[in-house]
Amino acid sequence: MGKRLGPQTVRLEKEIHVVGAAGVAGKMEGEGPLGEYFDRVVIDAMFGEDSWEKAESHFVREAMERAVEKSGHTMGDMNYILCGDLLNQCIGTTFGIKDFSIPCFGVFGACSTMGETMSLGAMLLDGGFAETVLAGASSHFCSAEKQFRFPLPLGIQRPPVSARTVTGAGAVVLSRQGEGPLIREITTGKIVDLGIKDANHMGAAMAPAAAALIAAHLRETGRQVKDYDVIATGDLGHIGRELAIKLLKQEGFLADERYTDCGMLIFDRTRQDVHAGGSGCACSALTFASYFYPRLCRGEIRRMLFVPTGALLSTTSVQQGLSIPGIAHGIVLESGREE
Amino acid sequence: MGKRLGPQTVRLEKEIHVVGAAGVAGKMEGEGPLGEYFDRVVIDAMFGEDSWEKAESHFVREAMERAVEKSGHTMGDMNYILCGDLLNQCIGTTFGIKDFSIPCFGVFGACSTMGETMSLGAMLLDGGFAETVLAGASSHFCSAEKQFRFPLPLGIQRPPVSARTVTGAGAVVLSRQGEGPLIREITTGKIVDLGIKDANHMGAAMAPAAAALIAAHLRETGRQVKDYDVIATGDLGHIGRELAIKLLKQEGFLADERYTDCGMLIFDRTRQDVHAGGSGCACSALTFASYFYPRLCRGEIRRMLFVPTGALLSTTSVQQGLSIPGIAHGIVLESGREE
């Protein structure tokens, strides 16, 4: 069991490359700081469909097609698709991928989904079960608000601690062949529940899981924060990131400016009405696929710890007074380029 | 890539054993033909909780604890938990497993979930990422009816083609060490959509995916139906099984009495009001864990193809007029005992 570095972390033996990535984003994401990096910005929230849910599936489909095309492969080369989303029974995924006719595994990890699909995909490759795997995740502001919160036309005022669900989808092609950044280690999250019950305060619900994951990862790999050019959580936002830094300090790790959060990067809260930042499965999926991945390819980032974060709630669990457990999954990527 | 037998099937290289299994079932399941085999039958639909959703989590927790105990392990030996359910955002799983504090992957495959968790778990073991993995799935008649159909007190009459969601949870412990039936091959399903739109007729929605999976499996392994003592789909029920047999015949495979369906086994429709049979994630999970698994252990079944089946719908997708795509995942188990 040489692959296991500790209770939560495994090291891959083979060279598993991210050979392609694509992000297709909504209008507000396109107007944000990362706008220029997305493969496509879709102004129409309906994406030409007649419902927001079908639009979300359209984002999934297009991000996957673009990632495959950019990898130099065809869809038929994909041995497995792994994908998930926030909608009830993951219909964003189902109707996004169904016509590809590829063996598939649906996953649910709330907003940590991209961490799950990339982790499982990389392990299927390293284990010798596949040559090439397609992994993705999606979310949509309108379908998420409609399902989890209030009808959009009500115009309910959101509290300052709330985040804005990112509209879009990100997808990556992982392969045992070819060129591109390497997935080196995978640290799989445990569910962490500190009893947070405010469904508008996801950052607080997820920060403990994120801090626990990063601390476990550093302990099990014997590394420090300074061994990474970037550590990026998924969607804690500004408030959640501050909490995670405090919790990491209690664990003995000093998280400096190397530690950022995709929810802070994808929107500019000084000029966009997003409160604590971005959230949703697409927040980390898009930011990784469109912003971090090209920087890894160019060697601007030599090693990063990517930590998509999820809040494991439903409207039913919240209405029944249950807490909001959090989870986070960690993936180490290296540029594979010499300095 | 010696592990890949074909586009959908892989063969495991290591001896991956099912070293323990447990099923905890509801009252009506306990009164059915498999009643005597369950580890525990819980008469109270609330399982001592104050909601059906919390009860479902209780089923998950107890099935997992019992499976681990029966395997001779402790919960701390589990490297990963893989689990899923039908509830929105998989809260049956989240609140069932959160206090175990084990690295976990949530999956969503509708009623095919047990196929996903066992497939991924076995591949993580064969790939060398774990020594021991816990895989499970759950469903609950009351939480499912409430979420997908009508409030129970309305007493809506169900059409004859409908099935009854099974209440309970099944769990298995998979390991690279120890004794027990072996997982040999895994055939991963593609989504199949023939345009069925009747949300009361799940058997028809899933039969094409089940038949396609079984046909692909037989082609890729070069086997025939007679090479199995049992082929068991998850929850097609009586009508869905007949459809699957017809579709298999079109593919050139004659499915005889070796082919059964967990949804037909778990209830006796001549004396229980279940219409087409049982359904839900727990239908195949419970039937495998409590009925097939002991028979594999005793060598009464030498080789079986276990095919959990899922209908990938949500209330939103149905209300928006979308079809109900199906999926099925296949797992070959062998007793590992000489004749």
mmCIF file of C-alpha atoms in Angstrom, chain A residues 1 3-4 7-8 10-12 51-54 79-80 82 86-91 94-95 97-98 101-109 116 119-120 122-124 126-131 146-148 176 188-191 193 312-317 320 322-323 325 327 329, chain B residues 1 3-4 7-8 10-12 51-54 79-80 82 86-91 94-95 97-98 101-109 116 119-120 122-124 126-131 146-148 176 188-191 193 312-317 320 322-323 325 327 329:
data_model
loop_
_atom_site.group_PDB
_atom_site.id
_atom_site.type_symbol
_atom_site.label_atom_id
_atom_site.label_comp_id
_atom_site.label_asym_id
_atom_site.label_seq_id
_atom_site.Cartn_x
_atom_site.Cartn_y
_atom_site.Cartn_z
ATOM 1 C CA MET A 1 0.000 0.000 0.000
ATOM 2 C CA LYS A 3 0.246 4.767 -2.353
ATOM 3 C CA ARG A 4 -1.231 5.710 1.000
ATOM 4 C CA PRO A 7 -5.438 8.340 6.571
ATOM 5 C CA GLN A 8 -6.712 10.772 3.922
ATOM 6 C CA VAL A 10 -2.760 8.919 -1.519
ATOM 7 C CA ARG A 11 0.074 9.530 -3.977
ATOM 8 C CA LEU A 12 -0.398 8.513 -7.610
ATOM 9 C CA SER A 51 -35.664 26.505 -18.590
ATOM 10 C CA TRP A 52 -32.726 27.304 -16.332
ATOM 11 C CA GLU A 53 -32.220 23.619 -15.625
ATOM 12 C CA LYS A 54 -31.910 22.816 -19.313
ATOM 13 C CA ASN A 79 -13.428 5.825 -21.047
ATOM 14 C CA TYR A 80 -15.508 7.383 -18.265
ATOM 15 C CA LEU A 82 -17.557 11.720 -13.868
ATOM 16 C CA LEU A 86 -26.395 20.886 -7.179
ATOM 17 C CA LEU A 87 -29.797 20.227 -8.710
ATOM 18 C CA ASN A 88 -32.137 17.671 -7.191
ATOM 19 C CA GLN A 89 -31.123 14.242 -8.494
ATOM 20 C CA CYS A 90 -28.273 15.858 -10.450
ATOM 21 C CA ILE A 91 -30.362 16.538 -13.560
ATOM 22 C CA THR A 94 -27.855 13.716 -16.563
ATOM 23 C CA PHE A 95 -29.284 15.829 -19.344
ATOM 24 C CA ILE A 97 -24.030 14.152 -20.669
ATOM 25 C CA LYS A 98 -26.667 11.608 -21.658
ATOM 26 C CA SER A 101 -23.060 7.664 -24.661
ATOM 27 C CA ILE A 102 -19.970 7.202 -22.462
ATOM 28 C CA PRO A 103 -19.842 4.997 -19.308
ATOM 29 C CA CYS A 104 -20.443 7.380 -16.455
ATOM 30 C CA PHE A 105 -20.449 7.813 -12.714
ATOM 31 C CA GLY A 106 -22.646 10.502 -11.189
ATOM 32 C CA VAL A 107 -21.257 12.012 -8.005
ATOM 33 C CA PHE A 108 -22.661 14.293 -5.352
ATOM 34 C CA GLY A 109 -20.385 16.411 -3.211
ATOM 35 C CA GLU A 116 -14.628 14.408 -6.252
ATOM 36 C CA SER A 119 -10.024 12.646 -7.486
ATOM 37 C CA LEU A 120 -11.971 9.590 -8.613
ATOM 38 C CA ALA A 122 -7.334 10.336 -11.428
ATOM 39 C CA MET A 123 -7.539 7.199 -9.293
ATOM 40 C CA LEU A 124 -9.338 5.275 -12.057
ATOM 41 C CA ASP A 126 -3.693 5.477 -11.954
ATOM 42 C CA GLY A 127 -5.355 2.160 -11.134
ATOM 43 C CA GLY A 128 -5.183 1.180 -14.801
ATOM 44 C CA PHE A 129 -8.922 1.184 -15.459
ATOM 45 C CA ALA A 130 -8.863 3.896 -18.107
ATOM 46 C CA GLU A 131 -6.658 5.737 -20.566
ATOM 47 C CA LYS A 146 -35.107 28.743 -7.463
ATOM 48 C CA GLN A 147 -34.416 25.386 -5.844
ATOM 49 C CA PHE A 148 -32.680 26.389 -2.611
ATOM 50 C CA ARG A 176 -2.203 8.601 -18.803
ATOM 51 C CA THR A 188 -10.080 12.952 0.444
ATOM 52 C CA GLY A 189 -12.313 14.849 2.820
ATOM 53 C CA LYS A 190 -14.214 13.725 5.858
ATOM 54 C CA ILE A 191 -17.534 15.372 6.657
ATOM 55 C CA ASP A 193 -19.975 19.395 11.232
ATOM 56 C CA LEU A 312 -24.022 19.257 2.482
ATOM 57 C CA LEU A 313 -27.497 20.651 2.972
ATOM 58 C CA SER A 314 -30.890 20.457 1.348
ATOM 59 C CA THR A 315 -33.957 22.632 1.853
ATOM 60 C CA THR A 316 -35.450 19.724 3.791
ATOM 61 C CA SER A 317 -32.481 19.309 6.130
ATOM 62 C CA GLN A 320 -35.939 20.271 9.803
ATOM 63 C CA LEU A 322 -30.363 20.175 11.002
ATOM 64 C CA SER A 323 -26.881 21.647 10.879
ATOM 65 C CA PRO A 325 -22.033 19.706 7.471
ATOM 66 C CA ILE A 327 -16.682 18.688 3.147
ATOM 67 C CA HIS A 329 -11.424 17.416 -1.243
ATOM 68 C CA MET B 1 -4.296 -1.587 -20.121
ATOM 69 C CA LYS B 3 -7.653 -4.532 -17.192
ATOM 70 C CA ARG B 4 -9.960 -3.265 -19.905
ATOM 71 C CA PRO B 7 -15.544 -0.201 -23.814
ATOM 72 C CA GLN B 8 -17.542 -0.722 -20.615
ATOM 73 C CA VAL B 10 -12.791 -3.933 -16.642
ATOM 74 C CA ARG B 11 -11.395 -7.009 -14.890
ATOM 75 C CA LEU B 12 -9.857 -6.612 -11.448
ATOM 76 C CA SER B 51 -38.763 12.794 10.377
ATOM 77 C CA TRP B 52 -38.653 10.202 7.608
ATOM 78 C CA GLU B 53 -35.449 11.739 6.263
ATOM 79 C CA LYS B 54 -33.716 11.341 9.615
ATOM 80 C CA ASN B 79 -10.280 3.920 4.255
ATOM 81 C CA TYR B 80 -13.243 5.298 2.338
ATOM 82 C CA LEU B 82 -18.964 5.487 -0.743
ATOM 83 C CA LEU B 86 -32.513 9.365 -3.663
ATOM 84 C CA LEU B 87 -33.155 12.369 -1.454
ATOM 85 C CA ASN B 88 -32.432 15.869 -2.681
ATOM 86 C CA GLN B 89 -28.713 16.563 -2.193
ATOM 87 C CA CYS B 90 -28.303 13.017 -0.783
ATOM 88 C CA ILE B 91 -29.075 14.000 2.815
ATOM 89 C CA THR B 94 -24.763 12.862 4.651
ATOM 90 C CA PHE B 95 -26.538 12.613 7.985
ATOM 91 C CA ILE B 97 -22.351 8.798 7.721
ATOM 92 C CA LYS B 98 -21.158 12.185 8.962
ATOM 93 C CA SER B 101 -15.401 10.663 10.373
ATOM 94 C CA ILE B 102 -14.125 8.597 7.425
ATOM 95 C CA PRO B 103 -12.978 10.048 4.074
ATOM 96 C CA CYS B 104 -15.984 9.765 1.817
ATOM 97 C CA PHE B 105 -17.272 10.091 -1.704
ATOM 98 C CA GLY B 106 -20.957 10.818 -2.245
ATOM 99 C CA VAL B 107 -22.377 9.347 -5.410
ATOM 100 C CA PHE B 108 -25.629 9.761 -7.281
ATOM 101 C CA GLY B 109 -26.900 7.063 -9.591
ATOM 102 C CA GLU B 116 -21.789 2.730 -8.376
ATOM 103 C CA SER B 119 -17.847 -0.481 -8.590
ATOM 104 C CA LEU B 120 -15.874 2.556 -7.474
ATOM 105 C CA ALA B 122 -13.685 -2.175 -5.811
ATOM 106 C CA MET B 123 -11.629 -0.119 -8.258
ATOM 107 C CA LEU B 124 -10.130 1.982 -5.443
ATOM 108 C CA ASP B 126 -7.729 -2.905 -6.903
ATOM 109 C CA GLY B 127 -5.874 0.304 -7.749
ATOM 110 C CA GLY B 128 -4.062 0.126 -4.424
ATOM 111 C CA PHE B 129 -5.621 3.214 -2.861
ATOM 112 C CA ALA B 130 -7.255 1.413 0.042
ATOM 113 C CA GLU B 131 -7.190 -1.745 2.128
ATOM 114 C CA LYS B 146 -43.166 12.776 -0.104
ATOM 115 C CA GLN B 147 -40.398 14.117 -2.312
ATOM 116 C CA PHE B 148 -41.238 12.593 -5.692
ATOM 117 C CA ARG B 176 -8.010 -6.698 -0.251
ATOM 118 C CA THR B 188 -20.094 0.553 -16.138
ATOM 119 C CA GLY B 189 -23.327 1.843 -17.594
ATOM 120 C CA LYS B 190 -23.997 4.467 -20.197
ATOM 121 C CA ILE B 191 -27.128 6.574 -19.901
ATOM 122 C CA ASP B 193 -32.828 7.286 -23.108
ATOM 123 C CA LEU B 312 -32.399 9.548 -13.747
ATOM 124 C CA LEU B 313 -35.320 11.870 -13.155
ATOM 125 C CA SER B 314 -36.327 14.631 -10.779
ATOM 126 C CA THR B 315 -39.722 16.218 -10.208
ATOM 127 C CA THR B 316 -38.414 19.247 -12.109
ATOM 128 C CA SER B 317 -37.270 17.253 -15.140
ATOM 129 C CA GLN B 320 -40.592 20.240 -17.659
ATOM 130 C CA LEU B 322 -38.236 15.714 -20.209
ATOM 131 C CA SER B 323 -37.839 11.995 -20.746
ATOM 132 C CA PRO B 325 -33.102 8.343 -18.961
ATOM 133 C CA ILE B 327 -28.696 3.675 -16.261
ATOM 134 C CA HIS B 329 -24.099 -0.795 -13.539
#
